[in-house]
PDB file of C-alpha atoms in Angstrom:
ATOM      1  CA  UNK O 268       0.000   0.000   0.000  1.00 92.00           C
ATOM      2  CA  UNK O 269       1.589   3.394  -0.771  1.00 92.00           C
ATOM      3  CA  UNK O 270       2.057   5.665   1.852  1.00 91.00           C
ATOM      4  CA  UNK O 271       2.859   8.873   0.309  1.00 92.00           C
ATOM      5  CA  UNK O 272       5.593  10.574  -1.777  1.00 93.00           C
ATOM      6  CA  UNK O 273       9.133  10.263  -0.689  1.00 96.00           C
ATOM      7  CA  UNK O 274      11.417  11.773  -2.928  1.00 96.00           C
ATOM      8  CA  UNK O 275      10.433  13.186  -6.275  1.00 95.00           C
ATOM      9  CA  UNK O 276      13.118  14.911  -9.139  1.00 95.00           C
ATOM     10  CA  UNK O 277      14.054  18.055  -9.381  1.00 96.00           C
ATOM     11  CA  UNK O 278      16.705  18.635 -12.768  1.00 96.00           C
ATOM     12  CA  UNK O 279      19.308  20.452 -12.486  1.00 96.00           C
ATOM     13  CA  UNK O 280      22.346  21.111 -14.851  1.00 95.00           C
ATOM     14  CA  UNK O 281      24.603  21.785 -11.909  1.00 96.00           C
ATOM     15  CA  UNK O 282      23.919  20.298  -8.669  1.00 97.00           C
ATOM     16  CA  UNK O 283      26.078  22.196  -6.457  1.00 98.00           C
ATOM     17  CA  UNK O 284      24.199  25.480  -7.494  1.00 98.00           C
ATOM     18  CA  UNK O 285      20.833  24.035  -7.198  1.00 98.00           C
ATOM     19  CA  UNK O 286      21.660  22.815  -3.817  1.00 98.00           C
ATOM     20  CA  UNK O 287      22.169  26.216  -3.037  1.00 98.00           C
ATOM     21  CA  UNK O 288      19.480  27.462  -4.202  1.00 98.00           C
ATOM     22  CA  UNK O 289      17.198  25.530  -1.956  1.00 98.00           C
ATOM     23  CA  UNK O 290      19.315  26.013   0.973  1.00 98.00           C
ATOM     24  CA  UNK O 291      20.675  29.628   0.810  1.00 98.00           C
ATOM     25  CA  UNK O 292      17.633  31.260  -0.769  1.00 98.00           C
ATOM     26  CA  UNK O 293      14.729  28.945   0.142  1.00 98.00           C
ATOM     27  CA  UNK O 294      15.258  27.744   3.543  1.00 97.00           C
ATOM     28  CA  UNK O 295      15.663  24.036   2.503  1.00 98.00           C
ATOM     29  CA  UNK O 296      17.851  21.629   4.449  1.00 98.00           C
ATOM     30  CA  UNK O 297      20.302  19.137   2.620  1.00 98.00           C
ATOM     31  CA  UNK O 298      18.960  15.408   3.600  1.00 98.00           C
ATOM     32  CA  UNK O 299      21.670  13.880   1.743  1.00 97.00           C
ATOM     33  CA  UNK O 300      24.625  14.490  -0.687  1.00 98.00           C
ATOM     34  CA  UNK O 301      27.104  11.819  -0.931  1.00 97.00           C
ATOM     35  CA  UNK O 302      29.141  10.137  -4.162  1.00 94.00           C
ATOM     36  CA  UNK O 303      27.340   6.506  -5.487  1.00 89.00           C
ATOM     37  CA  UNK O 304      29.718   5.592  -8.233  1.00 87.00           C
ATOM     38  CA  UNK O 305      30.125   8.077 -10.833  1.00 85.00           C
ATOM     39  CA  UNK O 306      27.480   9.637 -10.091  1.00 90.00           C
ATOM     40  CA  UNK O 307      26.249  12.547  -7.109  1.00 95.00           C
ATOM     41  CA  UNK O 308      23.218  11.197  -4.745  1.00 96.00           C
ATOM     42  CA  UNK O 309      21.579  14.823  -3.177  1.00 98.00           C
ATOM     43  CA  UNK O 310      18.607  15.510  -1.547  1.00 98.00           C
ATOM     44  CA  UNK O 311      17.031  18.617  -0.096  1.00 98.00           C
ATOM     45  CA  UNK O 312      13.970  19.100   2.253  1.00 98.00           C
ATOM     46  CA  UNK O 313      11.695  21.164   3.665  1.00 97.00           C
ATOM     47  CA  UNK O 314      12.257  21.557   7.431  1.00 96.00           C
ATOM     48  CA  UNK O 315       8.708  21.321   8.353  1.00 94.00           C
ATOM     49  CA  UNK O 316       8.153  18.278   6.157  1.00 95.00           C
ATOM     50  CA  UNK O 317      10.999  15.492   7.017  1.00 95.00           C
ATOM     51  CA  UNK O 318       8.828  12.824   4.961  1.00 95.00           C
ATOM     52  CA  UNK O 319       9.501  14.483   1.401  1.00 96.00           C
ATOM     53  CA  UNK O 320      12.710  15.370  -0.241  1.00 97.00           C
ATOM     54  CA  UNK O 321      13.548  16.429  -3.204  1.00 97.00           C
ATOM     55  CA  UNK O 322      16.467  14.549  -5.097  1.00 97.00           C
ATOM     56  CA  UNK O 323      18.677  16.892  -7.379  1.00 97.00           C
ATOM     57  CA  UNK O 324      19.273  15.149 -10.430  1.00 95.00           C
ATOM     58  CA  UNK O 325      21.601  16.083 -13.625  1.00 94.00           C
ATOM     59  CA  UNK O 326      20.199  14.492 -16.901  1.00 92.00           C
ATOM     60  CA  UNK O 327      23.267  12.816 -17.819  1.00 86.00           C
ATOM     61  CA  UNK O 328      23.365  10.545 -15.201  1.00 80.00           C
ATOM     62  CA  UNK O 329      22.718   7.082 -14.889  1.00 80.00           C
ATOM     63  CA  UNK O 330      19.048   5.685 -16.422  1.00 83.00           C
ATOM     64  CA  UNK O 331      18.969   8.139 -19.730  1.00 89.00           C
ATOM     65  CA  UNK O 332      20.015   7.000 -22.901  1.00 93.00           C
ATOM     66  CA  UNK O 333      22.328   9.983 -24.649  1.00 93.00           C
ATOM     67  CA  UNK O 334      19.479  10.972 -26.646  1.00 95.00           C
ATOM     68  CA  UNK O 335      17.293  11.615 -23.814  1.00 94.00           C
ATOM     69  CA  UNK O 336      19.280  13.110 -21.870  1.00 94.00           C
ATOM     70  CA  UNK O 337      20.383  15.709 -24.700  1.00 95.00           C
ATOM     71  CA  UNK O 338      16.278  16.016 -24.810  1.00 95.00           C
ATOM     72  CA  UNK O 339      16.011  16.567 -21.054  1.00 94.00           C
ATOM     73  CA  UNK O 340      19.073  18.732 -20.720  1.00 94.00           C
ATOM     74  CA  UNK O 341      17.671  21.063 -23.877  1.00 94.00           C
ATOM     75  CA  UNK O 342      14.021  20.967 -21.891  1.00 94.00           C
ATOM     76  CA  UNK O 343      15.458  22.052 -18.523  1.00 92.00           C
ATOM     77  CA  UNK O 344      17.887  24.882 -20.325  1.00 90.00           C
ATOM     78  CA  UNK O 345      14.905  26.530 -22.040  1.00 91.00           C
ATOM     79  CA  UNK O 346      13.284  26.646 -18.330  1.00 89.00           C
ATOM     80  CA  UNK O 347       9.626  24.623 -19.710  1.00 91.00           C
ATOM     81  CA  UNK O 348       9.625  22.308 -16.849  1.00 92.00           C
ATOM     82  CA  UNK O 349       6.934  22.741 -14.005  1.00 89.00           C
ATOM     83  CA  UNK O 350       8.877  21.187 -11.347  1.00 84.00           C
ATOM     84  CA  UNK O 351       5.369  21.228  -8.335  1.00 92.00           C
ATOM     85  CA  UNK O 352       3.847  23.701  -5.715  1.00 96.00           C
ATOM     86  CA  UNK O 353       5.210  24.477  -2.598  1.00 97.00           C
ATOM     87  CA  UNK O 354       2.614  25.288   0.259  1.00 96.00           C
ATOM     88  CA  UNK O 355       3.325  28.424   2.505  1.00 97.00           C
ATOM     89  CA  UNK O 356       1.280  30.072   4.699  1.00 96.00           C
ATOM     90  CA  UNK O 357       2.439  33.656   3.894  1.00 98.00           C
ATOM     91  CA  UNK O 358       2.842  33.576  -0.039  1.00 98.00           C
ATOM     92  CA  UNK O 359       3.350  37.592  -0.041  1.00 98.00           C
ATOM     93  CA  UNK O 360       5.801  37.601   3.259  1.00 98.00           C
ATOM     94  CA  UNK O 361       7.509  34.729   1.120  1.00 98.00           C
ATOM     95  CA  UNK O 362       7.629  36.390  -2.334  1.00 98.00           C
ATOM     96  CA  UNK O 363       9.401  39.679  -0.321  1.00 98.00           C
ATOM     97  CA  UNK O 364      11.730  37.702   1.409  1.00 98.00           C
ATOM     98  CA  UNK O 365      12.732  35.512  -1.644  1.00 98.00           C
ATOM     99  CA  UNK O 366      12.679  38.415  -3.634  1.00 98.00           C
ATOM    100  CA  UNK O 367      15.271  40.117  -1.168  1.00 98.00           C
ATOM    101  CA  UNK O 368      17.351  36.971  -1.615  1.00 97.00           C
ATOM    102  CA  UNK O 369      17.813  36.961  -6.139  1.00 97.00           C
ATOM    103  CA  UNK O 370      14.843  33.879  -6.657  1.00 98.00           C
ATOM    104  CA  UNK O 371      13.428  35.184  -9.778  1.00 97.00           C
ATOM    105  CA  UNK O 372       9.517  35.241  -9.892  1.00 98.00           C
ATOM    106  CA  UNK O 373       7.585  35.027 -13.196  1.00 96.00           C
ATOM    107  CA  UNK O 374       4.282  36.415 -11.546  1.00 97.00           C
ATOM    108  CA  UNK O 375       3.958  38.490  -8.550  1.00 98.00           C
ATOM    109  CA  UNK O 376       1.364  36.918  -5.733  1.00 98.00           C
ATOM    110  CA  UNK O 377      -2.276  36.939  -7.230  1.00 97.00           C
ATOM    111  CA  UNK O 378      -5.550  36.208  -5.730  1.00 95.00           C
ATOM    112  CA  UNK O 379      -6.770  32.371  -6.993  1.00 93.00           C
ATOM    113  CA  UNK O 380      -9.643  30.700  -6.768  1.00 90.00           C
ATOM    114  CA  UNK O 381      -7.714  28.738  -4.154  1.00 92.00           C
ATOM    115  CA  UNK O 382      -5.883  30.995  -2.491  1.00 94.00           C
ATOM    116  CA  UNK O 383      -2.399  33.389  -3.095  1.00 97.00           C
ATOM    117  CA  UNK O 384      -0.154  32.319  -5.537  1.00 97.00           C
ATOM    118  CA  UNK O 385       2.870  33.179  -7.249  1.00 98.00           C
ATOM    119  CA  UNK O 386       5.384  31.850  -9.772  1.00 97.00           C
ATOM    120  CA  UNK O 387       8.928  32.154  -9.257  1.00 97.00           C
ATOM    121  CA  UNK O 388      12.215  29.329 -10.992  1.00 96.00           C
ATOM    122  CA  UNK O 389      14.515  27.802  -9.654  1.00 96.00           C
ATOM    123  CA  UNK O 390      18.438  28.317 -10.937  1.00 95.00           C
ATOM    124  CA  UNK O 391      17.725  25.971 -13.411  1.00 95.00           C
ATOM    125  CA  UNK O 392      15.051  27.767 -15.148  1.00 94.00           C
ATOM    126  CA  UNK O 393      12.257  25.113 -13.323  1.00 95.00           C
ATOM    127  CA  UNK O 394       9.197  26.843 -12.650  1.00 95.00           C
ATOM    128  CA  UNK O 395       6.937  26.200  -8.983  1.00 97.00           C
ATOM    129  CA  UNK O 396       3.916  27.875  -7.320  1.00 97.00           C
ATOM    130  CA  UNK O 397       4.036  29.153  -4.250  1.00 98.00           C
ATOM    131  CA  UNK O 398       0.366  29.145  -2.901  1.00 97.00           C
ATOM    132  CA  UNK O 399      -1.153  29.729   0.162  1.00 97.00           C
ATOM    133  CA  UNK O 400      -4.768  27.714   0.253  1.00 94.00           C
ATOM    134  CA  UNK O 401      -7.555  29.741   1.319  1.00 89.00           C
ATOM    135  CA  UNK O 402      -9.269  27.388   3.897  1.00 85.00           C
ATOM    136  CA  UNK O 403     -12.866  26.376   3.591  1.00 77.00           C
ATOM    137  CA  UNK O 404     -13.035  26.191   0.091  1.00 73.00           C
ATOM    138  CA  UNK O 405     -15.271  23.906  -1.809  1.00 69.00           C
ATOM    139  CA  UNK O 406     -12.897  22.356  -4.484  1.00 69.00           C
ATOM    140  CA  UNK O 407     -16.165  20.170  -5.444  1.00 72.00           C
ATOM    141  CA  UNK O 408     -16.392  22.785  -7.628  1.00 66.00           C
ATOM    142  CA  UNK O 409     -15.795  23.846 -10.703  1.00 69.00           C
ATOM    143  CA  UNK O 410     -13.089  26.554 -11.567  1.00 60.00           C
ATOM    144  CA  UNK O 411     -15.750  28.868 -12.703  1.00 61.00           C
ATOM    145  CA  UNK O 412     -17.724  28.690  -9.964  1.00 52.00           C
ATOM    146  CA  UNK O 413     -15.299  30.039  -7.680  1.00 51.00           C
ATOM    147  CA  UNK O 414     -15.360  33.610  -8.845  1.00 49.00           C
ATOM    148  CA  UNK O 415     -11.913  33.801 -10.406  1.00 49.00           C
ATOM    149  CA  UNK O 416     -10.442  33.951 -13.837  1.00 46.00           C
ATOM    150  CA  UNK O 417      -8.755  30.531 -14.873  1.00 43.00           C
ATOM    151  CA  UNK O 418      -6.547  32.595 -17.060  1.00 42.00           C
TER     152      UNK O 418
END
């Protein structure tokens, strides 16, 4: 029976950096970073979540054939991938302070349908919402029904 997520992937073209990242500008903790062959084995966390981490992976590691990970590495460069949403309960106290520390958003905090959000990418060019969920909502729903613009 499945439990729950563990560890999901988060791309990166230069692990050191993107460990960084998370740590220095996001508040994340490093769960793991230690050598497994020729390849680099990291994983970062949210403090308040010990259960989920997120493993940093380059594409041209072990499991991708050379033409994938050419693919990947030209997908992650051109900053496409949608890498999740983070939950926070202060997404405009968040966008400030990540602001003050260089994360780059691509769309300010706006009122949703399901709360605050707003867009910002990782060093990579990976692209996460940062939402705060207004409580009480009926996500039964449809998005049209909730009094905001899908768009």
């Amino acid at each position: 029976m499945i439990k729950g997520l563990g560890i999901t992937t988060v791309w990166t073209l230069d692990q050191e950096r993107t460990k960084e990242f998370f740590t220095k500008k996001l508040g994340f903790e490093v769960r793991t970073d230690m050598a497994m062959g020729d390849m680099r084995w990291v994983t970062v966390g949210a403090k308040d979540q010990p259960d989920v981490e997120l493993a940093l992976m380059r594409p041209d590691g072990p499991g991708l054939d050379p033409e994938s990970a050419k693919a990947l590495t030209e997908l992650v460069s051109k900053g496409v991938i949608g890498a999740g949403a983070f939950r926070t309960d202060d997404c405009r106290g968040d966008y400030e302070a990540f602001s003050a520390k260089g994360v780059q958003f691509l769309q300010e905090p706006q009122e949703r349908p399901y709360g605050v959000e707003a867009i910002f990418r990782d060093d990579n060019g990976n692209w996460y919402s940062l939402t705060e969920r207004t409580e009480g909502l009926d996500f039964s729903k449809s998005w049209g029904d909730c009094g905001g613009d899908p768009a």
